[in-house]
Coordinates of C-alpha atoms in Angstrom, one line a residue:
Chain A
X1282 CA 190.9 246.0 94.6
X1283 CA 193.2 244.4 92.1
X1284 CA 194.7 241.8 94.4
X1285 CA 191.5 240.6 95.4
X1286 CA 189.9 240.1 92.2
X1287 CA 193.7 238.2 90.8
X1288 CA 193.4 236.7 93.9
X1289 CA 189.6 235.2 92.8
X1290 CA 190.1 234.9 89.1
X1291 CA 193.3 232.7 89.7
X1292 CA 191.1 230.6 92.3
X1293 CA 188.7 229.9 89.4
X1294 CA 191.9 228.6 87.5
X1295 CA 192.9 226.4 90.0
X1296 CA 189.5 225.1 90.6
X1297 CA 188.7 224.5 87.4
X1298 CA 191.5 223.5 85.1
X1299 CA 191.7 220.0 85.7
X1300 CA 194.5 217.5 84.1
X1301 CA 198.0 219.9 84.4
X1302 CA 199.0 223.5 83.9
X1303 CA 198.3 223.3 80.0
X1304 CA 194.5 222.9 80.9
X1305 CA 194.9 226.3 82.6
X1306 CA 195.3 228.2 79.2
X1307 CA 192.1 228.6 77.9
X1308 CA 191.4 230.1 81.1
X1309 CA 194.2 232.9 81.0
X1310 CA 193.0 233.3 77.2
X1311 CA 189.6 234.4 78.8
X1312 CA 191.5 236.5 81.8
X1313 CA 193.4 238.3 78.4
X1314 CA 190.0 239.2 77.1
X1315 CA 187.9 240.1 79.9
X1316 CA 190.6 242.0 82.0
X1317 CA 193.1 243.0 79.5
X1318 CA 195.8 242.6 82.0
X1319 CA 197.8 241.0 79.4
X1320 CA 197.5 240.6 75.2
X1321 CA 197.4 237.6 73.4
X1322 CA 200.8 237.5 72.0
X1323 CA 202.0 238.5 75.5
X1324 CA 200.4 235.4 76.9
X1325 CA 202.3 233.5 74.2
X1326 CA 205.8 234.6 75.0
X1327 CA 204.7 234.2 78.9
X1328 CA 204.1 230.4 77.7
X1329 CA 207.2 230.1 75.8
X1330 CA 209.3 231.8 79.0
X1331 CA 207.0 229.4 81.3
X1332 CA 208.3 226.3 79.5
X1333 CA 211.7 227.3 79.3
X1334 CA 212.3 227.5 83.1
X1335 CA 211.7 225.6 86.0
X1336 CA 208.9 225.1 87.9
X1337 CA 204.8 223.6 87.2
X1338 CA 203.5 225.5 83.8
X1339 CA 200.6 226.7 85.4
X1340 CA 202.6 228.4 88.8
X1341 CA 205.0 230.0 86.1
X1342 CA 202.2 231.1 84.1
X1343 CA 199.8 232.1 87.2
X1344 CA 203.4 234.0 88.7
X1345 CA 203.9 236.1 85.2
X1346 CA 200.4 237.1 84.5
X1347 CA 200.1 238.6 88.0
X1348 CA 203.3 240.5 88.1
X1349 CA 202.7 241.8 85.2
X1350 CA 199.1 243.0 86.2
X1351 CA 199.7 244.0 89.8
X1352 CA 204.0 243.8 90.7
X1353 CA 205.4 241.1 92.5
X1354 CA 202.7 241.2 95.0
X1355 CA 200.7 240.2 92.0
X1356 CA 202.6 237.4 90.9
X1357 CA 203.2 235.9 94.6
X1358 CA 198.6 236.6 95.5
X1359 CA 198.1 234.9 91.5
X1360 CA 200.3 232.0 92.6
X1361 CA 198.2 231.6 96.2
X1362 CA 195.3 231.7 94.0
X1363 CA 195.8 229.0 92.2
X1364 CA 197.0 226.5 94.7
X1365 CA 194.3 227.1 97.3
X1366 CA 191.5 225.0 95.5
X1367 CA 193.9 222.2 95.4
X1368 CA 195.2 222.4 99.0
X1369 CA 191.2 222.5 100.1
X1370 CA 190.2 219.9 97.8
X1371 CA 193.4 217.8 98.0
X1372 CA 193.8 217.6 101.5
X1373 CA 189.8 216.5 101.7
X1374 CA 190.4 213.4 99.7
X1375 CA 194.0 212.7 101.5
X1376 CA 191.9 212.3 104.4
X1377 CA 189.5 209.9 103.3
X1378 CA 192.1 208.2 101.1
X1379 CA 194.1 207.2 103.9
X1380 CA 191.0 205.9 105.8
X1381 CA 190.0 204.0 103.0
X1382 CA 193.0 202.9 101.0
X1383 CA 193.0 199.4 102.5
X1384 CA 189.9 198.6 101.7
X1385 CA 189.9 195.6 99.0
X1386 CA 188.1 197.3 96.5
X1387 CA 189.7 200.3 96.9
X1388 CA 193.0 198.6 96.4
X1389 CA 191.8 196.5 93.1
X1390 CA 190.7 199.7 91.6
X1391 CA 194.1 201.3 92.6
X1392 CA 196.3 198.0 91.0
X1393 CA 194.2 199.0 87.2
X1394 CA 195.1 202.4 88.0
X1395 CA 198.7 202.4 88.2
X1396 CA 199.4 200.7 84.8
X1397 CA 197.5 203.1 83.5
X1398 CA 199.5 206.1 85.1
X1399 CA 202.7 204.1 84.1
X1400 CA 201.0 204.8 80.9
X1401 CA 200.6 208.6 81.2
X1402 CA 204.0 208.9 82.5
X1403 CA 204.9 206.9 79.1
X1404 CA 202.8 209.8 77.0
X1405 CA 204.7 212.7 78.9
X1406 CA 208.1 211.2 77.9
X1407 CA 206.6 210.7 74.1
X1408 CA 205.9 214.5 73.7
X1409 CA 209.6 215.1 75.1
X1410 CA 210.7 212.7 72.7
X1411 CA 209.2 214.3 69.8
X1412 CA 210.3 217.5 70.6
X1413 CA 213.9 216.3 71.4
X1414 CA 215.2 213.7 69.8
X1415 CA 213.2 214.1 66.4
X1416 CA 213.1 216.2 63.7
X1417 CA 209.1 216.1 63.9
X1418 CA 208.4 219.1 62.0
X1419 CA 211.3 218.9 59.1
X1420 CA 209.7 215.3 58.6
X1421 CA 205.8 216.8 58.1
X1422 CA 206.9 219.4 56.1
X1423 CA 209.6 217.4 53.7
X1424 CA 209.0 213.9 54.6
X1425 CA 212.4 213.2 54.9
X1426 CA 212.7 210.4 56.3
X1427 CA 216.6 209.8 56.5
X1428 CA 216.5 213.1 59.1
X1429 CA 213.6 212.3 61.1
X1430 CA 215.8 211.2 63.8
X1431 CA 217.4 213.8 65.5
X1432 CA 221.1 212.2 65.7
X1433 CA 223.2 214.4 67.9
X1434 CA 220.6 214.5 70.5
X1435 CA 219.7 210.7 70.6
X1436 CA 223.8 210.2 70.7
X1437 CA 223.1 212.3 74.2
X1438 CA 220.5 210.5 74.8
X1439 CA 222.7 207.1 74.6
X1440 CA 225.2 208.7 76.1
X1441 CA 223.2 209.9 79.5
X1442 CA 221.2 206.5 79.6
X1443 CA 224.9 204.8 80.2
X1444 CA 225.8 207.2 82.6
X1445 CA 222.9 207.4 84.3
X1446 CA 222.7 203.4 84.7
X1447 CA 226.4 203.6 85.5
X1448 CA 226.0 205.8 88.3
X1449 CA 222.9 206.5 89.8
X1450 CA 223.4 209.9 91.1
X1451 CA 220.7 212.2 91.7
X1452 CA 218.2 213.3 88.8
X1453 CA 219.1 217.2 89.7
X1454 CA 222.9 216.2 89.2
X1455 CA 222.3 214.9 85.7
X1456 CA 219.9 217.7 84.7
X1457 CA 223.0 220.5 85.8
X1458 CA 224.9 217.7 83.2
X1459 CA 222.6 218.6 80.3
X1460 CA 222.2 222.0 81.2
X1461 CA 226.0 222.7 80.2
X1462 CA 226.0 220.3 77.8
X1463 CA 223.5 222.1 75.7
X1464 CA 225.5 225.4 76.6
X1465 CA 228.5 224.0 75.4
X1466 CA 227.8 221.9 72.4
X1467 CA 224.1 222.5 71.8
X1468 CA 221.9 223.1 70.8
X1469 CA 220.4 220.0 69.9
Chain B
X1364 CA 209.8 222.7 112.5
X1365 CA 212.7 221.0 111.5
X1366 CA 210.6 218.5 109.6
X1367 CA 208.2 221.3 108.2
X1368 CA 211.5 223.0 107.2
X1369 CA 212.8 219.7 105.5
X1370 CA 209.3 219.7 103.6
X1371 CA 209.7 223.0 102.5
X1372 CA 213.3 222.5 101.2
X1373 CA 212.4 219.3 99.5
X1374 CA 209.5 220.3 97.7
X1375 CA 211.4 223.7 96.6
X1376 CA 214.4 221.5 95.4
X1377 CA 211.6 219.9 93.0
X1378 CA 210.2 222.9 91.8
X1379 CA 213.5 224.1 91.0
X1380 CA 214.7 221.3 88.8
X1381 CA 211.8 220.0 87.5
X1382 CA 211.2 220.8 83.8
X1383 CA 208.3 219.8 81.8
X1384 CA 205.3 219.7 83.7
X1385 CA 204.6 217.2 86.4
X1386 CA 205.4 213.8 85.1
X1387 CA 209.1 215.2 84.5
X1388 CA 209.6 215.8 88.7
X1389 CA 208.9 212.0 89.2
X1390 CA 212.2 210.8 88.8
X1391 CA 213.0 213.8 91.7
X1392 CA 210.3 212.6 93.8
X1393 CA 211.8 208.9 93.7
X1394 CA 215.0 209.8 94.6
X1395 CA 214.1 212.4 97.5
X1396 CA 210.7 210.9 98.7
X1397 CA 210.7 207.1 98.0
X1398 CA 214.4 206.6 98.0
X1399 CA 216.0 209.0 100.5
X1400 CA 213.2 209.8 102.9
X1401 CA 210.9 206.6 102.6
X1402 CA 208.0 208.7 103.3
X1403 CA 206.1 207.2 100.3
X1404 CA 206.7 204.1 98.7
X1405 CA 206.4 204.1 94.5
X1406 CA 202.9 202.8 94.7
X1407 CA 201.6 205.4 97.0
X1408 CA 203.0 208.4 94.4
X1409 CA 201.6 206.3 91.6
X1410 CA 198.0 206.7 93.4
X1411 CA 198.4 210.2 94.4
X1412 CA 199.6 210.8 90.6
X1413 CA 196.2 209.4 89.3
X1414 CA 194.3 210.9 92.1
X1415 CA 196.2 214.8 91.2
X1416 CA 195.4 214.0 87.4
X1417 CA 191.5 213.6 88.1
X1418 CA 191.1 216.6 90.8
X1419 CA 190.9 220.3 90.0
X1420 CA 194.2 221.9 90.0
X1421 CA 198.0 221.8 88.8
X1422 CA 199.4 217.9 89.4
X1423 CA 202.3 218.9 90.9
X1424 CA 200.8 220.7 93.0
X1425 CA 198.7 218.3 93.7
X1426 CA 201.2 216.0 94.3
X1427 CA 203.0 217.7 96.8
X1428 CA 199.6 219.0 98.6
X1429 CA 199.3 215.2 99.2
X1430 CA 202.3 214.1 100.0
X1431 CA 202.7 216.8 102.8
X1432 CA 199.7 216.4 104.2
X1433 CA 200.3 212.7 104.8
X1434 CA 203.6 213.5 106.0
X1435 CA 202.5 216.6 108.6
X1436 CA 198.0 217.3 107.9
X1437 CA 197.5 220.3 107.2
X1438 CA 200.3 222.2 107.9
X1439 CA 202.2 220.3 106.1
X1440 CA 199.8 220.3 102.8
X1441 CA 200.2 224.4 102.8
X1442 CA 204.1 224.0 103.9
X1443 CA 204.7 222.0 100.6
X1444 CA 202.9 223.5 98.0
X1445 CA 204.7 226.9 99.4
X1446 CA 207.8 225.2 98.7
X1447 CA 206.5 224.1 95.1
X1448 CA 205.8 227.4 94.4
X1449 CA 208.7 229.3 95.9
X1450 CA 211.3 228.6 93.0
X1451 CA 208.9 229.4 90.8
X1452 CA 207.7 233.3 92.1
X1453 CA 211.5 233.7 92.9
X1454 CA 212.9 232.9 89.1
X1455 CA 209.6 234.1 87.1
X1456 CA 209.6 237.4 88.7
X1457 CA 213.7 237.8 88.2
X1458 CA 212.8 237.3 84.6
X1459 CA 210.1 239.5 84.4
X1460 CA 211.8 242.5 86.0
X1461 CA 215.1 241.9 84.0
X1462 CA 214.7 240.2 80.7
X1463 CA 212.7 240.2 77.8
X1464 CA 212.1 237.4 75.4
X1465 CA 214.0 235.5 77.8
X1466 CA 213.2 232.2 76.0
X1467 CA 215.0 233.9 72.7
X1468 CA 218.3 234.0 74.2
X1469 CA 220.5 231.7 72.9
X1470 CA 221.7 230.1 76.2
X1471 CA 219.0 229.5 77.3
X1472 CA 217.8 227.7 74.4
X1473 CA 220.7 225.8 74.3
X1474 CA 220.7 224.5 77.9
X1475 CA 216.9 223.7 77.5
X1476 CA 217.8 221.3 74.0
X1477 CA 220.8 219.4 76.4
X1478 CA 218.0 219.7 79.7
X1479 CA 215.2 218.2 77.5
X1480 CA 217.2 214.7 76.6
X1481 CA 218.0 213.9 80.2
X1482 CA 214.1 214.4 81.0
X1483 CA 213.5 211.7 78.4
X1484 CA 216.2 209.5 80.3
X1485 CA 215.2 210.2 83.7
X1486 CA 211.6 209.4 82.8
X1487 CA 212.1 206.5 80.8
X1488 CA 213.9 205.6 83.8
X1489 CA 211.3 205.9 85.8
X1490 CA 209.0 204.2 83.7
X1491 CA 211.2 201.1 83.5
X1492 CA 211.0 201.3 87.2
X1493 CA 207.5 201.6 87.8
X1494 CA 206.8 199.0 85.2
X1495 CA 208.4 196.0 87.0
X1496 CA 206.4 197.2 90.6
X1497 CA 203.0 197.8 89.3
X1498 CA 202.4 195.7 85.3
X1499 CA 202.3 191.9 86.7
X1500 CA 199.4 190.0 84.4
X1501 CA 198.2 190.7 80.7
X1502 CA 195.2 193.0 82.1
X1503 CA 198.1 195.4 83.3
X1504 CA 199.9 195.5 80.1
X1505 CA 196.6 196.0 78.2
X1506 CA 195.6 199.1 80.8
X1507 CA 199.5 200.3 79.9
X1508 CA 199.2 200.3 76.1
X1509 CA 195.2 201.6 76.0
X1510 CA 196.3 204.8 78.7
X1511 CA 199.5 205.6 76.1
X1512 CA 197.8 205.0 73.1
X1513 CA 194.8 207.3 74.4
X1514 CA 196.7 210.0 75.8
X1515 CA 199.8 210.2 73.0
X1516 CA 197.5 209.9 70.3
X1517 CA 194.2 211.9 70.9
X1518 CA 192.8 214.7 72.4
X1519 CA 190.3 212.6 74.8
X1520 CA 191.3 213.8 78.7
X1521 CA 193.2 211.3 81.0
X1522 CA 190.5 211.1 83.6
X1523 CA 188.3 208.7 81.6
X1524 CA 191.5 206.4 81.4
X1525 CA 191.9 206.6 84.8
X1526 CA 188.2 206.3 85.6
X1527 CA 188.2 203.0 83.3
X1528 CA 190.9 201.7 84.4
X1529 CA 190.2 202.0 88.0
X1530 CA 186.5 200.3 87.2
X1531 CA 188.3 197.2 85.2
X1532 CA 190.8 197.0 88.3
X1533 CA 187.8 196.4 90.5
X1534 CA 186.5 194.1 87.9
X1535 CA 189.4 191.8 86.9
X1536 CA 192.1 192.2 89.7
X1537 CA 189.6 192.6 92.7
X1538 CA 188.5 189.2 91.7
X1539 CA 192.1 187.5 91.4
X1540 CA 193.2 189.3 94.3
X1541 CA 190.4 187.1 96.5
X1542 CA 191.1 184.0 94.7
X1543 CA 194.7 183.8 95.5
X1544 CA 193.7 184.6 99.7

């Protein structure tokens, strides 16, 4: 019974790849190998494809694999899969996190936490940056370092900051914004 | 219903514009959740953010597991990770049937380079934000710069900063905390 057994492998995925839907790929590496659902480089350009379009990695990823193993029933049963772990698990700790959240050392350990997720957030934007407004890999491989900046994308970059601060619109509304930009004038 | 409906709408909103994994639908969930709504205030989204990045599973996901449950229990856990998840089966599939190499096609690749730069605005955005509600003393600034510098620059997982930092919270701010009462 092919939903079933997507149904437990992508279960396993959701219950064991902790820390984001990047953690889930050495998991759908071993799903390529065991199964052969799917081929390496498949699972590659499924990456690519997941990163391109909107939507958690891992769901996009978890979606792809099982359409492509089973049809859109696939994809939808992968999907459930992988979220039911984390709607058992999450929804366990919800509970006794809301019983317990005032307590005072709950709430100290909390206050070092959030710098520190302030500080992942920080991370996250870093590997954008990297990928967007510099020219990482021209530098590594020519070590040029008059064209390690990315100009036409930080002058975006400037550009949306203003208007962003200007404004204050909703996110999705400047997202659209950069989507046509990119169409029009990219790519950056 | 009309508020598990709302759940489900809001949560499929953010899987449809969020790019970049979960860090990237904050400045969403700000606007929508904190902003909007008032369901959660910044502080709350922080905790369930470290509490998503240390549990088994996808942080969005996890994310919006919590946030619905607190909003409706269970019901409301289930009704917003299905709404999560919805944009995501809906365009995936679309692409599967009718495209191939999708991510070779030149508009899309374009559209991505422009979408990419406003995620770095909207989250350092976010992070200015988040900065001025929750970094107050040196020990904050310290946890900041050790949970970037970690995370950025090596391969060690972000649930031994979190772990740590929760540990010297309890140490260094649980103390302050009862000498200013």
């Amino acid at each position: 019974m092919i939903y079933l057994l997507l149904f437990v492998e992508f279960f396993k995925i959701g219950l064991f790849s902790i820390g984001g839907g990047l953690a889930t790929l050495p998991f759908l590496y071993h799903l390529a190998d065991t199964y052969g659902w799917i081929t390496s480089e498949e699972l590659l350009d499924m990456i690519a494809v997941a990163e391109s379009t909107p939507g958690p990695i891992g769901i996009n990823t978890a979606t792809f694999v099982g359409y492509r193993t089973a049809g859109p029933l696939g994809g939808i049963i992968a999907t459930l899969g992988t979220v039911t772990p984390s709607i058992i698990i999450i929804v366990l700790i919800a509970y006794y996190f809301m019983k317990f959240s005032e307590h005072p050392k709950v709430r100290a350990g909390f206050n070092g936490v959030r710098p520190a997720v302030v500080g992942l957030i920080a991370a996250a934007g870093y590997e954008v940056v990297k990928i967007s407004l510099l020219n990482t890999e021209h530098f590594v491989d020519t070590l040029d370092l008059l064209n390690v900046i990315n100009y036409k994308a930080v002058a975006l970059f400037a550009a949306m900051m203003f208007i962003c601060y200007r404004f204050k619109k909703h996110p999705i509304v400047y997202i659209v914004i950069g989507g046509l930009i990119g169409i029009l004038v990219g790519p950056f | 219903m009309g508020e598990l409906w709302e759940l489900f709408l809001i949560f499929a909103r953010m899987g449809a514009f969020t790019f970049g994994g979960g860090y990237a639908m904050l400045p969403i969930i700000q606007k929508e959740i904190v902003e909007k709504k008032k369901w959660a205030t910044d502080e709350e989204v922080m905790d369930y953010y470290a509490i998503g990045q240390c549990t088994p599973g996808i942080i969005a996901v996890n994310v919006a597991t919590f946030m619905g449950f607190k909003r409706k229990g269970i019901i409301g856990a289930i009704v917003a990770t299905l709404g999560m998840v919805f944009p995501s089966l809906v365009i995936i599939t679309t692409i599967a049937v009718f495209f191939q190499h999708f991510e070779d096609y030149v508009v899309v690749q374009r559209a991505f380079s422009g979408i990419r730069i406003v995620v770095v605005v909207l989250i350092l955005q976010t992070i200015i934000k988040l900065w001025k509600q929750s970094i107050k003393n040196w020990v904050g600034i310290g946890l900041f710069a050790l949970s970037f510098v970690v995370i950025a620059f090596t391969k060690l997982s972000p649930i031994y900063v979190i772990v740590l930092s929760c540990i010297i919270g309890i140490m260094v701010m649980g103390k302050k905390e009862v000498a200013q009462q």
